[in-house]
Coordinates of C-alpha atoms in Angstrom, one line a residue:
M1 CA -27.2 -15.8 6.6
P2 CA -25.6 -16.2 10.1
A3 CA -22.9 -13.9 11.2
Y4 CA -19.4 -14.8 10.2
P5 CA -17.6 -16.3 13.3
L6 CA -14.6 -14.0 13.1
A7 CA -16.7 -10.8 12.8
A8 CA -17.6 -10.3 16.5
P9 CA -14.1 -10.9 18.0
L10 CA -12.7 -8.7 15.2
R11 CA -15.0 -5.9 16.0
S12 CA -14.2 -6.1 19.7
G13 CA -10.5 -5.5 18.8
N14 CA -9.2 -9.0 19.4
R15 CA -5.7 -9.0 18.0
R16 CA -5.7 -12.7 17.3
A17 CA -9.0 -12.4 15.4
L18 CA -7.5 -9.5 13.4
A19 CA -4.4 -11.5 12.5
R20 CA -6.6 -14.5 11.4
A21 CA -8.8 -12.3 9.3
I22 CA -5.9 -10.8 7.5
T23 CA -4.4 -14.2 6.9
L24 CA -7.8 -15.3 5.5
A25 CA -7.9 -12.2 3.2
E26 CA -4.3 -12.9 1.9
S27 CA -4.9 -16.6 1.2
S28 CA -4.9 -17.6 -2.5
R29 CA -7.3 -20.5 -2.0
P30 CA -10.6 -20.0 -3.7
E31 CA -12.7 -21.1 -0.7
H32 CA -10.8 -18.6 1.5
L33 CA -11.4 -15.8 -0.9
L34 CA -15.2 -16.4 -0.6
E35 CA -15.0 -16.5 3.2
A36 CA -12.9 -13.3 3.2
Q37 CA -15.3 -11.4 1.1
R38 CA -18.2 -12.6 3.3
L39 CA -16.3 -11.3 6.3
L40 CA -15.4 -8.0 4.7
A41 CA -19.0 -7.4 3.6
E42 CA -20.2 -7.9 7.2
V43 CA -17.7 -5.5 8.7
L44 CA -17.6 -2.9 5.9
P45 CA -20.2 -0.6 7.7
H46 CA -17.6 -0.3 10.5
T47 CA -14.8 0.9 8.3
G48 CA -13.7 4.2 6.9
R49 CA -13.1 6.0 10.1
S50 CA -9.3 6.0 10.3
V51 CA -6.6 8.2 9.0
R52 CA -4.7 6.2 6.3
V53 CA -1.1 7.2 5.8
G54 CA 1.3 5.7 3.2
L55 CA 5.0 6.1 3.7
T56 CA 7.8 5.4 1.2
G57 CA 11.4 6.4 0.6
V58 CA 14.7 5.2 -0.7
P59 CA 16.7 2.4 1.1
G60 CA 18.4 3.6 4.2
V61 CA 16.0 6.5 4.8
G62 CA 14.8 4.9 8.0
K63 CA 11.2 4.1 7.2
S64 CA 10.8 1.5 9.9
S65 CA 12.5 3.6 12.6
F66 CA 10.4 6.6 11.6
I67 CA 7.2 4.6 11.7
E68 CA 8.0 3.2 15.1
A69 CA 8.8 6.6 16.5
L70 CA 5.7 8.2 15.1
G71 CA 3.5 5.1 16.0
L72 CA 4.7 5.1 19.6
R73 CA 3.9 8.8 20.0
L74 CA 0.4 8.3 18.6
A75 CA -0.2 5.1 20.6
D76 CA 0.9 6.8 23.8
A77 CA -1.5 9.6 23.0
G78 CA -4.4 7.2 22.9
H79 CA -4.6 6.3 19.3
R80 CA -5.0 2.7 18.1
V81 CA -2.3 2.3 15.5
A82 CA -2.0 -0.4 12.9
V83 CA 1.1 -0.8 10.8
L84 CA 0.9 -2.7 7.5
A85 CA 4.5 -3.3 6.5
V86 CA 5.3 -4.8 3.1
D87 CA 8.4 -7.0 2.7
P88 CA 9.8 -7.9 -0.7
S89 CA 9.3 -11.5 -1.8
S90 CA 11.9 -13.6 -3.4
Q91 CA 11.3 -13.9 -7.2
R92 CA 12.7 -17.4 -7.0
T93 CA 11.1 -19.0 -4.0
G94 CA 8.3 -16.5 -3.1
G95 CA 9.7 -16.3 0.4
S96 CA 9.9 -13.1 2.5
I97 CA 11.9 -12.2 5.5
L98 CA 9.0 -10.4 7.2
G99 CA 11.4 -8.6 9.6
D100 CA 9.4 -5.5 10.3
K101 CA 8.5 -6.5 13.8
T102 CA 12.1 -6.9 14.7
R103 CA 12.8 -3.4 13.3
M104 CA 10.0 -2.0 15.4
P105 CA 10.5 -3.9 18.7
K106 CA 9.0 -1.3 21.0
L107 CA 5.9 -0.6 18.9
A108 CA 5.4 -4.4 18.4
V109 CA 4.7 -4.9 22.1
H110 CA 2.7 -1.7 22.7
P111 CA -0.9 -2.5 23.7
G112 CA -2.3 0.2 21.4
A113 CA -0.5 -1.0 18.3
F114 CA -0.8 -3.8 15.8
I115 CA 2.0 -4.6 13.3
R116 CA 1.3 -6.9 10.3
P117 CA 4.2 -7.6 7.9
S118 CA 3.1 -9.1 4.6
P119 CA 5.0 -10.4 1.6
S120 CA 4.7 -8.4 -1.6
S121 CA 4.2 -11.7 -3.5
G122 CA 5.3 -10.1 -6.7
A123 CA 2.6 -7.4 -6.5
L124 CA 3.7 -4.1 -8.1
G125 CA 3.5 -0.7 -6.5
G126 CA 5.3 -1.4 -3.2
V127 CA 2.3 -3.0 -1.5
A128 CA 1.0 -6.5 -1.0
R129 CA -1.9 -7.9 -3.0
R130 CA -4.4 -7.6 -0.2
T131 CA -3.2 -4.5 1.6
R132 CA -6.5 -2.7 1.0
E133 CA -8.5 -5.6 2.6
A134 CA -6.0 -5.6 5.5
A135 CA -6.5 -1.9 6.1
L136 CA -10.3 -2.3 6.1
L137 CA -10.1 -5.2 8.6
C138 CA -7.8 -3.0 10.9
E139 CA -10.4 -0.2 10.7
A140 CA -13.2 -2.7 11.6
A141 CA -11.1 -3.8 14.6
G142 CA -11.0 -0.2 15.9
H143 CA -7.7 1.1 14.7
D144 CA -8.0 4.8 13.9
V145 CA -4.5 5.3 12.4
I146 CA -3.3 3.0 9.6
L147 CA 0.3 3.4 8.6
I148 CA 1.3 1.6 5.4
E149 CA 5.0 1.1 4.8
T150 CA 5.9 0.2 1.3
V151 CA 8.7 -2.1 0.2
G152 CA 10.2 1.1 -0.9
V153 CA 12.8 2.5 -3.3
G154 CA 11.0 5.8 -3.9
Q155 CA 10.2 5.0 -7.5
S156 CA 7.4 2.5 -8.1
E157 CA 5.3 2.8 -5.0
T158 CA 2.5 4.6 -6.7
Q159 CA 0.0 2.0 -5.6
V160 CA 0.1 3.0 -1.9
A161 CA -1.0 6.5 -2.9
A162 CA -4.1 4.8 -4.3
M163 CA -5.2 3.5 -0.9
T164 CA -4.3 6.2 1.6
D165 CA -5.5 9.6 2.6
V166 CA -2.0 11.1 3.0
F167 CA 1.1 10.0 1.1
V168 CA 4.5 10.7 2.8
L169 CA 7.8 10.6 1.0
L170 CA 10.8 10.3 3.3
T171 CA 14.2 11.5 2.2
L172 CA 17.6 12.1 3.7
P173 CA 19.8 15.1 4.2
N174 CA 22.1 15.8 1.2
A175 CA 19.0 15.1 -0.9
G176 CA 20.5 16.7 -4.0
D177 CA 22.0 13.4 -5.2
E178 CA 19.1 11.4 -3.9
L179 CA 16.6 13.5 -5.9
Q180 CA 18.1 12.1 -9.0
G181 CA 16.9 8.6 -8.0
I182 CA 13.4 9.7 -7.2
K183 CA 11.0 9.6 -10.2
R184 CA 8.9 12.6 -10.9
G185 CA 5.7 10.5 -10.6
I186 CA 6.3 9.6 -7.0
M187 CA 7.0 13.2 -6.0
E188 CA 3.8 14.3 -7.8
L189 CA 1.8 12.0 -5.5
A190 CA 3.4 13.2 -2.3
D191 CA 1.3 15.2 0.1
L192 CA 4.2 15.6 2.5
C193 CA 7.9 15.2 2.2
V194 CA 9.9 14.6 5.3
V195 CA 13.7 14.9 5.6
N196 CA 14.4 12.2 8.1
K197 CA 17.6 11.9 10.2
A198 CA 17.6 15.7 10.5
D199 CA 19.8 15.3 13.6
L200 CA 22.8 14.2 11.5
D201 CA 23.5 17.5 9.7
A202 CA 21.5 20.7 10.3
A203 CA 23.0 22.5 7.3
A204 CA 22.4 19.5 4.9
T205 CA 18.9 19.2 6.2
R206 CA 18.2 22.9 5.4
R207 CA 19.6 22.4 1.9
A208 CA 17.5 19.2 1.4
K209 CA 14.3 21.0 2.5
S210 CA 15.1 23.9 0.1
E211 CA 15.8 21.5 -2.8
L212 CA 12.6 19.5 -2.2
A213 CA 10.5 22.6 -2.0
A214 CA 12.0 23.8 -5.2
A215 CA 11.3 20.5 -6.9
L216 CA 7.7 20.3 -5.7
H217 CA 7.1 23.9 -6.9
L218 CA 7.8 22.7 -10.4
L219 CA 5.3 19.9 -10.2
T220 CA 1.5 19.9 -10.5
P221 CA 0.1 19.2 -7.0
R222 CA -1.9 16.0 -6.5
S223 CA -4.9 18.1 -5.3
A224 CA -5.8 21.7 -6.2
S225 CA -6.8 22.3 -2.5
W226 CA -3.6 21.0 -0.9
Q227 CA -0.1 22.3 -1.4
P228 CA 2.5 19.6 -0.5
R229 CA 4.6 20.5 2.6
V230 CA 8.3 19.8 3.3
L231 CA 9.3 19.1 6.9
A232 CA 12.4 17.8 8.8
A233 CA 12.3 15.2 11.5
S234 CA 14.4 12.8 13.4
A235 CA 13.1 9.3 14.4
L236 CA 16.1 9.1 16.8
T237 CA 15.4 12.2 18.8
G238 CA 11.7 12.6 18.1
A239 CA 12.2 16.2 16.8
G240 CA 9.6 17.2 14.3
L241 CA 7.3 14.3 14.8
D242 CA 4.5 16.4 16.3
E243 CA 4.7 18.7 13.4
V244 CA 4.5 15.8 10.9
W245 CA 1.3 14.6 12.6
A246 CA -0.1 18.1 12.7
V247 CA 0.4 18.4 8.9
V248 CA -1.2 14.9 8.4
Q249 CA -4.2 16.1 10.4
A250 CA -4.4 19.3 8.4
C251 CA -4.3 17.3 5.2
V252 CA -7.3 15.2 6.2
A253 CA -9.2 18.1 7.7
D254 CA -10.8 18.7 4.3
G255 CA -13.4 16.0 4.5
A256 CA -14.7 16.6 1.0
R257 CA -11.3 16.1 -0.5
V258 CA -10.7 12.9 1.5
Q259 CA -14.1 11.6 0.5
A260 CA -13.5 12.3 -3.1
R261 CA -10.1 10.7 -3.0
R262 CA -11.5 7.5 -1.3
Q263 CA -14.3 7.3 -3.9
A264 CA -11.7 7.5 -6.7
Q265 CA -9.6 4.9 -4.9
T266 CA -12.6 2.5 -4.6
G267 CA -13.2 2.9 -8.4
Q268 CA -9.6 2.1 -9.1
W269 CA -9.7 -0.9 -6.8
F270 CA -12.8 -2.2 -8.7
E271 CA -11.0 -1.8 -12.1
E272 CA -8.0 -3.7 -10.8
L273 CA -10.1 -6.5 -9.4
L274 CA -12.0 -6.6 -12.7
R275 CA -8.8 -7.1 -14.7
E276 CA -7.7 -9.8 -12.3
A277 CA -11.0 -11.6 -12.6
A278 CA -10.9 -11.3 -16.4
W279 CA -7.4 -12.9 -16.5
Q280 CA -8.6 -15.7 -14.2
A281 CA -11.6 -16.3 -16.4
L282 CA -9.4 -16.4 -19.4
A283 CA -6.8 -18.7 -17.8
S284 CA -9.5 -21.1 -16.8
R285 CA -10.4 -21.6 -20.5
L286 CA -6.9 -21.9 -21.8
D287 CA -5.4 -25.3 -22.6
A288 CA -2.2 -25.6 -20.5
A289 CA -0.3 -27.2 -23.4
E290 CA -1.3 -24.4 -25.8
L291 CA -0.3 -21.8 -23.2
G292 CA 3.0 -23.5 -22.8
R293 CA 3.6 -23.6 -26.6
V294 CA 2.7 -20.0 -27.1
R295 CA 4.8 -18.9 -24.1
A296 CA 7.8 -20.9 -25.5
G297 CA 7.3 -19.3 -28.9
V298 CA 7.4 -15.8 -27.4
N299 CA 10.4 -16.6 -25.3
A300 CA 12.2 -18.0 -28.3
G301 CA 11.5 -14.9 -30.4
E302 CA 9.3 -16.8 -32.8
L303 CA 6.3 -14.8 -31.8
T304 CA 6.0 -11.2 -30.6
P305 CA 4.2 -10.8 -27.3
V306 CA 1.2 -9.2 -29.1
Q307 CA 1.0 -12.2 -31.5
G308 CA 1.2 -14.6 -28.5
V309 CA -1.7 -12.9 -26.8
S310 CA -3.7 -12.8 -30.0
A311 CA -3.1 -16.5 -30.5
L312 CA -4.3 -17.4 -27.1
L313 CA -7.4 -15.2 -27.4
E314 CA -8.2 -16.9 -30.7
A315 CA -7.8 -20.3 -29.1
V316 CA -10.5 -19.6 -26.6
N317 CA -12.7 -17.5 -29.0
P318 CA -12.4 -18.9 -32.5
D319 CA -14.9 -16.3 -33.8
R320 CA -12.1 -13.7 -33.5
R321 CA -10.2 -15.4 -36.3
R322 CA -13.2 -15.3 -38.5
G323 CA -13.8 -11.6 -37.7
G324 CA -16.8 -12.4 -35.5
G325 CA -17.5 -11.2 -31.9

């Protein structure tokens, strides 16, 4: 089979080719899905060499500003930085503002950086449906640091932890009240907690660090070989950013842990794709009218959701009703 046309320019670091490749991977058209998988299979041997960092936090914590400040520092140091920023999609129209480039104006024009905002499109976990594929394509294009910004409320972004090497939770000074809004699960996944905007109030920052450290001490670490750290930083002044990057590097220094984490993530990705494919296969066999009737029955309270699903399964597999396979 001849080489996929986008593969060579993508591998050479062509930004337009990378943007086109991600657009192809994000497309919902069946023919584009096949093309995207062909491209990914071709460039897959050239992936896996980056540091993948996920960042989340409550609204107002300054994720975009923090990522821009850190990204500029890394790009100026010679790293090739890719930022995959996820914007929430409208539940009514499916539209998305995609304003991350406007929130990172300096990084957006840096020759060593690439920013790609993508709509969440209703996907759970704070990431877009094809964020994993986008990260692989960025790696194939030569980016050695991948920063993934979640849509972010500090509660449901567990999915980003399943595709990164280091998971960073950003918080604010006076974190005592804020900690009440952060679910235990998201903190258990954090490899690093950073109190951002530390320049606002030194005393509050110290209290926040102490409270976070105490909270983390009560939780089971994500990895037996890594104890989550708590740092303070300021995207505005740049204070603490070098220490943040040093801790990120320390976290990925254990190659065996990173490799084991990535293998587990690949397995989880496979299971997610399998469930998606199973639903698509089922949907292709369902009669639209029957699906509409059952859905209406569930919505009206005439059927429980479990009864509705069972009815649809019996419709495509009558043997279930007779007790067969």
